[in-house]
Amino acid sequence: MVKVGVAETDIAQGLKGRDLLTLLDYTSGELTYLLDKALQMKKATAEGNLPPLLAGKTLGMIFEKHSTRTRISFEVGMIHLGGHAMFMNARDLQIGRGESIYDTGHVLSEYLDGVMIRANSHEMVKELATHTTVPVINGLTDIFHPCQALADLLTIKEVKGSLAGLKLAYVGDGNNVAHSLVIAAAHMGMKVAVATPVGFEFNPNLLVKAKAIASQNGGSVYETTNPIEAVSDADVVYTDVWASMGQEQEAQARLKAFKAFQINDKLVAHAKKDYLFLHCLPAHREEEVATSVIDGPNSYVFQQAGNRLHAQKAVLASLL
């Protein structure tokens, strides 16, 4: 049995009943705890020794956006922990017909032990969390994707053994995935380079916060418009699609703007030889990433996708 120290016990108690809306609300110690717990749960799952920590618990899952990894990983995660997950399409709920967030939050609190929501608006998710008495977990909004970032760090930690001091290069759109990834990496004391085209930059207010967090933890964050500069000597190279859900009408314009930001063999030649390539998926091969890279020996995208399950089990067990 793994011995838990006093500090870990205090963190565990502090996580109970919390929301997970953005990693800005969490300390570096709390994120480290969740990553360590995820590793323990992954090992226990493989050995068939994971206890039913959430037996009798029900997670409501609300979706305004399509999902593969988020829905399946949360649903399977609850099953692994002995609980139950309930899929709810937002269009089928009364909230889709105009019921207030206030009323919806109070009603869900009467039925559920937790809510995971994948939504268009982060402000709506914040409002929902205000009016529920059970934990609300952000499965993706227009600004943040915290559960993805936890899986990203878990993957890097598994492969590299540690996080502090590693260089992470994010190349592409300054979107929700980038926001949560950079904040998470800053908490871990990583050296982060963000390369985006002009007009598609990382949110400036969040960049200031990420820099402050990194400084407190011995890391750094900087932004550039030069992909080669970002990728040079990187331990991890990360990208996402150039046009996310809801941006389909911008696709052609984005293809032109992002043309020089493709992750290909020529670009990753500037990274360390043992670099990791990561992508949150789904990927558009030969757009943001060359097939030779995403299917190459440095790619860990499927291990990364699998780690959504284990990172979220750590979140579910800790919060619920």
mmCIF file of C-alpha atoms in Angstrom:
data_model
loop_
_atom_site.group_PDB
_atom_site.id
_atom_site.type_symbol
_atom_site.label_atom_id
_atom_site.label_comp_id
_atom_site.label_asym_id
_atom_site.label_seq_id
_atom_site.Cartn_x
_atom_site.Cartn_y
_atom_site.Cartn_z
ATOM 1 C CA MET A 1 0.000 0.000 0.000
ATOM 2 C CA VAL A 2 1.257 3.488 -0.848
ATOM 3 C CA LYS A 3 1.827 5.561 2.288
ATOM 4 C CA VAL A 4 0.239 8.993 2.194
ATOM 5 C CA GLY A 5 2.002 11.821 4.004
ATOM 6 C CA VAL A 6 0.430 14.661 5.957
ATOM 7 C CA ALA A 7 0.774 17.114 3.055
ATOM 8 C CA GLU A 8 -0.866 14.674 0.650
ATOM 9 C CA THR A 9 -3.689 14.089 3.117
ATOM 10 C CA ASP A 10 -4.275 17.829 3.413
ATOM 11 C CA ILE A 11 -4.354 18.173 -0.377
ATOM 12 C CA ALA A 12 -6.763 15.242 -0.694
ATOM 13 C CA GLN A 13 -9.118 16.812 1.846
ATOM 14 C CA GLY A 14 -8.884 20.158 0.077
ATOM 15 C CA LEU A 15 -9.889 18.649 -3.268
ATOM 16 C CA LYS A 16 -13.101 17.043 -2.048
ATOM 17 C CA GLY A 17 -16.161 18.803 -3.423
ATOM 18 C CA ARG A 18 -14.117 21.220 -5.574
ATOM 19 C CA ASP A 19 -14.979 22.283 -9.109
ATOM 20 C CA LEU A 20 -12.456 21.892 -11.930
ATOM 21 C CA LEU A 21 -13.111 24.789 -14.286
ATOM 22 C CA THR A 22 -9.572 25.991 -14.968
ATOM 23 C CA LEU A 23 -6.122 25.007 -13.722
ATOM 24 C CA LEU A 24 -5.662 28.606 -12.603
ATOM 25 C CA ASP A 25 -7.801 27.632 -9.606
ATOM 26 C CA TYR A 26 -5.384 24.871 -8.587
ATOM 27 C CA THR A 27 -1.971 25.000 -6.944
ATOM 28 C CA SER A 28 1.152 23.344 -8.273
ATOM 29 C CA GLY A 29 1.011 20.937 -5.342
ATOM 30 C CA GLU A 30 -2.557 19.954 -6.159
ATOM 31 C CA LEU A 31 -1.703 19.278 -9.806
ATOM 32 C CA THR A 32 1.294 17.178 -8.750
ATOM 33 C CA TYR A 33 -0.991 15.219 -6.423
ATOM 34 C CA LEU A 34 -3.485 14.558 -9.240
ATOM 35 C CA LEU A 35 -0.733 13.410 -11.614
ATOM 36 C CA ASP A 36 0.730 11.049 -9.010
ATOM 37 C CA LYS A 37 -2.741 9.709 -8.250
ATOM 38 C CA ALA A 38 -3.364 9.162 -11.967
ATOM 39 C CA LEU A 39 -0.153 7.135 -12.262
ATOM 40 C CA GLN A 40 -1.163 5.030 -9.248
ATOM 41 C CA MET A 41 -4.636 4.469 -10.694
ATOM 42 C CA LYS A 42 -3.251 3.503 -14.101
ATOM 43 C CA LYS A 43 -1.017 0.903 -12.456
ATOM 44 C CA ALA A 44 -3.842 -0.394 -10.251
ATOM 45 C CA THR A 45 -6.158 -0.646 -13.268
ATOM 46 C CA ALA A 46 -3.597 -2.659 -15.223
ATOM 47 C CA GLU A 47 -3.144 -5.000 -12.261
ATOM 48 C CA GLY A 48 -6.878 -5.312 -11.630
ATOM 49 C CA ASN A 49 -6.547 -3.762 -8.168
ATOM 50 C CA LEU A 50 -8.453 -0.487 -8.564
ATOM 51 C CA PRO A 51 -10.962 -0.187 -5.686
ATOM 52 C CA PRO A 52 -14.571 0.930 -6.393
ATOM 53 C CA LEU A 53 -14.021 4.362 -4.862
ATOM 54 C CA LEU A 54 -17.157 5.852 -6.432
ATOM 55 C CA ALA A 55 -19.587 2.984 -5.875
ATOM 56 C CA GLY A 56 -23.109 4.391 -5.758
ATOM 57 C CA LYS A 57 -22.031 7.715 -7.309
ATOM 58 C CA THR A 58 -23.479 9.148 -10.522
ATOM 59 C CA LEU A 59 -21.804 11.641 -12.856
ATOM 60 C CA GLY A 60 -24.028 13.639 -15.191
ATOM 61 C CA MET A 61 -22.320 14.458 -18.497
ATOM 62 C CA ILE A 62 -23.720 17.392 -20.491
ATOM 63 C CA PHE A 63 -22.586 17.835 -24.096
ATOM 64 C CA GLU A 64 -23.100 20.886 -26.280
ATOM 65 C CA LYS A 65 -20.254 19.756 -28.561
ATOM 66 C CA HIS A 66 -19.391 16.476 -30.243
ATOM 67 C CA SER A 67 -17.006 14.206 -28.393
ATOM 68 C CA THR A 68 -15.062 10.968 -28.707
ATOM 69 C CA ARG A 69 -12.306 10.985 -26.076
ATOM 70 C CA THR A 70 -14.088 13.112 -23.460
ATOM 71 C CA ARG A 71 -17.306 11.121 -23.419
ATOM 72 C CA ILE A 72 -15.754 7.664 -23.542
ATOM 73 C CA SER A 73 -12.970 8.360 -21.039
ATOM 74 C CA PHE A 74 -15.294 9.887 -18.445
ATOM 75 C CA GLU A 75 -17.880 7.151 -18.862
ATOM 76 C CA VAL A 76 -15.329 4.335 -18.665
ATOM 77 C CA GLY A 77 -13.579 6.109 -15.791
ATOM 78 C CA MET A 78 -16.760 6.091 -13.723
ATOM 79 C CA ILE A 79 -17.288 2.403 -14.515
ATOM 80 C CA HIS A 80 -13.716 1.588 -13.433
ATOM 81 C CA LEU A 81 -14.355 3.407 -10.146
ATOM 82 C CA GLY A 82 -17.609 1.551 -9.514
ATOM 83 C CA GLY A 83 -19.900 4.464 -10.348
ATOM 84 C CA HIS A 84 -22.244 5.371 -13.171
ATOM 85 C CA ALA A 85 -22.098 8.054 -15.864
ATOM 86 C CA MET A 86 -25.174 9.511 -17.559
ATOM 87 C CA PHE A 87 -24.902 11.066 -21.032
ATOM 88 C CA MET A 88 -27.077 14.134 -21.578
ATOM 89 C CA ASN A 89 -27.238 15.989 -24.885
ATOM 90 C CA ALA A 90 -27.817 19.650 -24.051
ATOM 91 C CA ARG A 91 -30.415 19.853 -26.838
ATOM 92 C CA ASP A 92 -32.487 17.182 -25.076
ATOM 93 C CA LEU A 93 -32.479 18.940 -21.695
ATOM 94 C CA GLN A 94 -34.815 21.753 -20.695
ATOM 95 C CA ILE A 95 -31.759 24.026 -20.694
ATOM 96 C CA GLY A 96 -31.892 23.617 -24.472
ATOM 97 C CA ARG A 97 -35.408 25.086 -24.420
ATOM 98 C CA GLY A 98 -34.595 28.098 -22.261
ATOM 99 C CA GLU A 99 -34.614 26.854 -18.663
ATOM 100 C CA SER A 100 -32.319 29.066 -16.608
ATOM 101 C CA ILE A 101 -28.842 27.960 -15.555
ATOM 102 C CA TYR A 102 -29.911 28.771 -11.990
ATOM 103 C CA ASP A 103 -32.801 26.306 -12.086
ATOM 104 C CA THR A 104 -30.838 23.668 -13.974
ATOM 105 C CA GLY A 105 -27.948 23.770 -11.511
ATOM 106 C CA HIS A 106 -30.197 23.393 -8.492
ATOM 107 C CA VAL A 107 -32.145 20.520 -10.061
ATOM 108 C CA LEU A 108 -29.004 18.612 -11.117
ATOM 109 C CA SER A 109 -27.675 18.936 -7.582
ATOM 110 C CA GLU A 110 -30.705 16.994 -6.329
ATOM 111 C CA TYR A 111 -29.950 14.020 -8.579
ATOM 112 C CA LEU A 112 -26.208 13.821 -9.204
ATOM 113 C CA ASP A 113 -22.898 13.548 -7.342
ATOM 114 C CA GLY A 114 -21.037 15.518 -9.987
ATOM 115 C CA VAL A 115 -21.439 17.194 -13.381
ATOM 116 C CA MET A 116 -19.040 17.113 -16.329
ATOM 117 C CA ILE A 117 -19.925 19.584 -19.072
ATOM 118 C CA ARG A 118 -18.480 20.098 -22.548
ATOM 119 C CA ALA A 119 -19.802 23.489 -23.562
ATOM 120 C CA ASN A 120 -19.469 26.383 -25.970
ATOM 121 C CA SER A 121 -19.194 29.146 -23.368
ATOM 122 C CA HIS A 122 -16.869 29.158 -20.368
ATOM 123 C CA GLU A 123 -19.048 31.807 -18.758
ATOM 124 C CA MET A 124 -22.016 29.444 -18.903
ATOM 125 C CA VAL A 125 -20.012 26.703 -17.167
ATOM 126 C CA LYS A 126 -18.928 29.149 -14.469
ATOM 127 C CA GLU A 127 -22.545 30.130 -13.907
ATOM 128 C CA LEU A 128 -23.608 26.485 -13.721
ATOM 129 C CA ALA A 129 -20.930 25.791 -11.111
ATOM 130 C CA THR A 130 -22.201 28.733 -9.064
ATOM 131 C CA HIS A 131 -25.671 27.183 -8.861
ATOM 132 C CA THR A 132 -24.750 23.571 -8.145
ATOM 133 C CA THR A 133 -23.815 22.041 -4.811
ATOM 134 C CA VAL A 134 -21.867 19.183 -6.456
ATOM 135 C CA PRO A 135 -18.519 19.372 -8.264
ATOM 136 C CA VAL A 136 -18.597 20.680 -11.838
ATOM 137 C CA ILE A 137 -15.822 19.514 -14.170
ATOM 138 C CA ASN A 138 -14.954 21.402 -17.343
ATOM 139 C CA GLY A 139 -14.786 18.886 -20.197
ATOM 140 C CA LEU A 140 -13.984 21.715 -22.649
ATOM 141 C CA THR A 141 -15.059 25.309 -23.194
ATOM 142 C CA ASP A 142 -14.081 28.044 -25.615
ATOM 143 C CA ILE A 143 -11.256 29.145 -23.292
ATOM 144 C CA PHE A 144 -10.020 26.104 -21.350
ATOM 145 C CA HIS A 145 -9.551 22.332 -21.588
ATOM 146 C CA PRO A 146 -8.052 21.383 -18.202
ATOM 147 C CA CYS A 147 -8.636 17.616 -18.359
ATOM 148 C CA GLN A 148 -6.705 17.415 -21.620
ATOM 149 C CA ALA A 149 -3.773 19.266 -20.066
ATOM 150 C CA LEU A 150 -3.632 16.811 -17.158
ATOM 151 C CA ALA A 151 -3.438 13.897 -19.611
ATOM 152 C CA ASP A 152 -0.715 15.751 -21.531
ATOM 153 C CA LEU A 153 1.453 16.194 -18.445
ATOM 154 C CA LEU A 154 0.811 12.615 -17.369
ATOM 155 C CA THR A 155 2.122 11.380 -20.716
ATOM 156 C CA ILE A 156 5.246 13.535 -20.569
ATOM 157 C CA LYS A 157 5.937 12.431 -16.989
ATOM 158 C CA GLU A 158 5.543 8.765 -17.921
ATOM 159 C CA VAL A 159 7.988 9.025 -20.818
ATOM 160 C CA LYS A 160 10.510 11.514 -19.414
ATOM 161 C CA GLY A 161 10.270 10.648 -15.719
ATOM 162 C CA SER A 162 9.908 14.258 -14.605
ATOM 163 C CA LEU A 163 8.573 17.592 -15.825
ATOM 164 C CA ALA A 164 10.554 20.446 -14.265
ATOM 165 C CA GLY A 165 13.089 22.006 -16.626
ATOM 166 C CA LEU A 166 11.818 20.313 -19.790
ATOM 167 C CA LYS A 167 11.202 22.525 -22.814
ATOM 168 C CA LEU A 168 7.694 22.339 -24.263
ATOM 169 C CA ALA A 169 6.995 23.901 -27.654
ATOM 170 C CA TYR A 170 3.381 24.578 -28.578
ATOM 171 C CA VAL A 171 3.000 25.463 -32.262
ATOM 172 C CA GLY A 172 -0.311 26.539 -33.776
ATOM 173 C CA ASP A 173 -3.512 28.241 -32.694
ATOM 174 C CA GLY A 174 -3.575 30.071 -29.350
ATOM 175 C CA ASN A 175 -6.774 28.249 -28.357
ATOM 176 C CA ASN A 176 -8.377 26.561 -25.345
ATOM 177 C CA VAL A 177 -6.036 23.561 -25.506
ATOM 178 C CA ALA A 178 -3.009 25.864 -25.601
ATOM 179 C CA HIS A 179 -4.282 27.918 -22.660
ATOM 180 C CA SER A 180 -4.690 24.947 -20.320
ATOM 181 C CA LEU A 181 -1.534 23.197 -21.517
ATOM 182 C CA VAL A 182 0.677 26.243 -20.941
ATOM 183 C CA ILE A 183 -0.846 26.962 -17.517
ATOM 184 C CA ALA A 184 -0.324 23.329 -16.487
ATOM 185 C CA ALA A 185 3.261 23.282 -17.742
ATOM 186 C CA ALA A 186 3.966 26.567 -15.935
ATOM 187 C CA HIS A 187 2.785 24.970 -12.677
ATOM 188 C CA MET A 188 5.313 22.181 -13.219
ATOM 189 C CA GLY A 189 8.278 24.494 -13.782
ATOM 190 C CA MET A 190 8.649 23.712 -17.480
ATOM 191 C CA LYS A 191 10.153 26.016 -20.105
ATOM 192 C CA VAL A 192 7.332 26.811 -22.509
ATOM 193 C CA ALA A 193 7.585 28.364 -25.962
ATOM 194 C CA VAL A 194 4.333 29.273 -27.732
ATOM 195 C CA ALA A 195 4.542 29.883 -31.497
ATOM 196 C CA THR A 196 1.414 31.312 -33.126
ATOM 197 C CA PRO A 197 0.751 33.288 -36.328
ATOM 198 C CA VAL A 198 -0.039 36.979 -36.028
ATOM 199 C CA GLY A 199 -3.730 37.353 -35.257
ATOM 200 C CA PHE A 200 -4.032 33.943 -33.587
ATOM 201 C CA GLU A 201 -2.052 34.626 -30.438
ATOM 202 C CA PHE A 202 -2.385 33.154 -26.965
ATOM 203 C CA ASN A 203 -4.825 35.121 -24.778
ATOM 204 C CA PRO A 204 -2.674 38.011 -23.450
ATOM 205 C CA ASN A 205 -4.233 38.068 -19.971
ATOM 206 C CA LEU A 206 -3.723 34.337 -19.572
ATOM 207 C CA LEU A 207 -0.159 34.677 -20.872
ATOM 208 C CA VAL A 208 0.639 37.118 -18.065
ATOM 209 C CA LYS A 209 -0.821 34.703 -15.496
ATOM 210 C CA ALA A 210 1.050 31.736 -16.963
ATOM 211 C CA LYS A 211 4.330 33.653 -16.842
ATOM 212 C CA ALA A 212 3.748 34.498 -13.183
ATOM 213 C CA ILE A 213 3.007 30.867 -12.318
ATOM 214 C CA ALA A 214 6.085 29.663 -14.210
ATOM 215 C CA SER A 215 8.300 32.211 -12.446
ATOM 216 C CA GLN A 216 7.093 30.941 -9.069
ATOM 217 C CA ASN A 217 7.986 27.379 -10.011
ATOM 218 C CA GLY A 218 11.343 27.863 -11.705
ATOM 219 C CA GLY A 219 10.022 27.714 -15.256
ATOM 220 C CA SER A 220 9.367 30.206 -18.032
ATOM 221 C CA VAL A 221 6.820 31.060 -20.725
ATOM 222 C CA TYR A 222 7.407 33.124 -23.840
ATOM 223 C CA GLU A 223 5.566 33.752 -27.097
ATOM 224 C CA THR A 224 6.967 34.003 -30.612
ATOM 225 C CA THR A 225 5.800 34.007 -34.231
ATOM 226 C CA ASN A 226 8.760 31.830 -35.261
ATOM 227 C CA PRO A 227 8.065 28.050 -35.118
ATOM 228 C CA ILE A 228 11.760 27.175 -35.504
ATOM 229 C CA GLU A 229 12.657 29.314 -32.499
ATOM 230 C CA ALA A 230 9.968 27.595 -30.426
ATOM 231 C CA VAL A 231 10.878 24.040 -31.443
ATOM 232 C CA SER A 232 14.668 24.463 -31.172
ATOM 233 C CA ASP A 233 16.038 22.061 -28.522
ATOM 234 C CA ALA A 234 12.499 21.160 -27.390
ATOM 235 C CA ASP A 235 11.792 18.025 -25.352
ATOM 236 C CA VAL A 236 8.105 18.105 -26.324
ATOM 237 C CA VAL A 237 6.439 19.409 -29.495
ATOM 238 C CA TYR A 238 2.671 19.908 -29.368
ATOM 239 C CA THR A 239 0.066 21.097 -31.836
ATOM 240 C CA ASP A 240 -3.702 21.152 -32.350
ATOM 241 C CA VAL A 241 -6.016 21.560 -35.334
ATOM 242 C CA TRP A 242 -5.938 24.943 -37.043
ATOM 243 C CA ALA A 243 -9.728 25.278 -37.135
ATOM 244 C CA SER A 244 -11.564 24.043 -34.047
ATOM 245 C CA MET A 245 -15.248 23.174 -33.743
ATOM 246 C CA GLY A 246 -17.316 26.240 -34.591
ATOM 247 C CA GLN A 247 -14.558 27.736 -36.762
ATOM 248 C CA GLU A 248 -15.254 25.710 -39.898
ATOM 249 C CA GLN A 249 -16.184 28.851 -41.860
ATOM 250 C CA GLU A 250 -12.668 30.182 -41.182
ATOM 251 C CA ALA A 251 -10.919 27.005 -42.362
ATOM 252 C CA GLN A 252 -9.609 28.262 -45.700
ATOM 253 C CA ALA A 253 -8.295 31.526 -44.253
ATOM 254 C CA ARG A 254 -6.658 29.625 -41.417
ATOM 255 C CA LEU A 255 -4.967 27.196 -43.812
ATOM 256 C CA LYS A 256 -3.167 30.131 -45.370
ATOM 257 C CA ALA A 257 -2.296 31.826 -42.076
ATOM 258 C CA PHE A 258 -0.920 28.644 -40.489
ATOM 259 C CA LYS A 259 0.929 27.223 -43.511
ATOM 260 C CA ALA A 260 4.383 27.854 -42.028
ATOM 261 C CA PHE A 261 3.351 26.319 -38.684
ATOM 262 C CA GLN A 262 2.935 22.706 -39.798
ATOM 263 C CA ILE A 263 4.765 20.166 -37.628
ATOM 264 C CA ASN A 264 6.817 18.299 -40.214
ATOM 265 C CA ASP A 265 10.160 16.524 -40.435
ATOM 266 C CA LYS A 266 11.992 19.714 -41.349
ATOM 267 C CA LEU A 267 10.652 21.567 -38.302
ATOM 268 C CA VAL A 268 11.131 18.796 -35.723
ATOM 269 C CA ALA A 269 14.733 18.381 -36.869
ATOM 270 C CA HIS A 270 15.360 21.424 -34.659
ATOM 271 C CA ALA A 271 14.017 19.621 -31.569
ATOM 272 C CA LYS A 272 15.964 17.158 -29.444
ATOM 273 C CA LYS A 273 16.347 13.739 -31.055
ATOM 274 C CA ASP A 274 14.244 12.095 -28.346
ATOM 275 C CA TYR A 275 11.475 14.702 -28.447
ATOM 276 C CA LEU A 276 7.847 13.700 -27.824
ATOM 277 C CA PHE A 277 5.197 14.683 -30.325
ATOM 278 C CA LEU A 278 1.764 15.275 -28.783
ATOM 279 C CA HIS A 279 -1.625 16.207 -30.247
ATOM 280 C CA CYS A 280 -4.946 16.293 -28.404
ATOM 281 C CA LEU A 281 -6.738 14.727 -31.401
ATOM 282 C CA PRO A 282 -8.644 14.581 -33.663
ATOM 283 C CA ALA A 283 -5.837 15.389 -36.087
ATOM 284 C CA HIS A 284 -5.926 16.560 -39.682
ATOM 285 C CA ARG A 285 -2.941 14.776 -41.208
ATOM 286 C CA GLU A 286 -0.996 16.873 -43.693
ATOM 287 C CA GLU A 287 -2.524 20.074 -42.308
ATOM 288 C CA GLU A 288 -1.211 20.919 -38.836
ATOM 289 C CA VAL A 289 0.991 17.807 -38.738
ATOM 290 C CA ALA A 290 2.719 15.661 -41.335
ATOM 291 C CA THR A 291 1.761 11.990 -41.374
ATOM 292 C CA SER A 292 5.429 11.076 -41.012
ATOM 293 C CA VAL A 293 5.500 12.862 -37.638
ATOM 294 C CA ILE A 294 2.197 11.819 -36.100
ATOM 295 C CA ASP A 295 2.774 8.187 -37.131
ATOM 296 C CA GLY A 296 6.499 8.323 -36.429
ATOM 297 C CA PRO A 297 8.590 6.895 -33.568
ATOM 298 C CA ASN A 298 8.485 10.127 -31.533
ATOM 299 C CA SER A 299 4.686 10.295 -31.491
ATOM 300 C CA TYR A 300 2.855 9.451 -28.269
ATOM 301 C CA VAL A 301 -0.603 10.656 -29.295
ATOM 302 C CA PHE A 302 -2.412 7.399 -28.555
ATOM 303 C CA GLN A 303 -0.767 6.946 -25.159
ATOM 304 C CA GLN A 304 -1.738 10.575 -24.563
ATOM 305 C CA ALA A 305 -5.354 9.864 -25.555
ATOM 306 C CA GLY A 306 -5.398 6.800 -23.307
ATOM 307 C CA ASN A 307 -4.165 8.888 -20.405
ATOM 308 C CA ARG A 308 -7.341 10.984 -20.558
ATOM 309 C CA LEU A 309 -8.961 7.998 -18.836
ATOM 310 C CA HIS A 310 -6.478 7.793 -15.984
ATOM 311 C CA ALA A 311 -6.064 11.535 -15.406
ATOM 312 C CA GLN A 312 -9.840 11.888 -15.222
ATOM 313 C CA LYS A 313 -10.167 8.957 -12.835
ATOM 314 C CA ALA A 314 -7.813 10.836 -10.514
ATOM 315 C CA VAL A 315 -9.980 13.958 -10.862
ATOM 316 C CA LEU A 316 -13.241 12.066 -10.339
ATOM 317 C CA ALA A 317 -11.993 10.150 -7.324
ATOM 318 C CA SER A 318 -10.527 13.289 -5.746
ATOM 319 C CA LEU A 319 -13.449 15.652 -6.324
ATOM 320 C CA LEU A 320 -16.395 13.266 -5.938
#
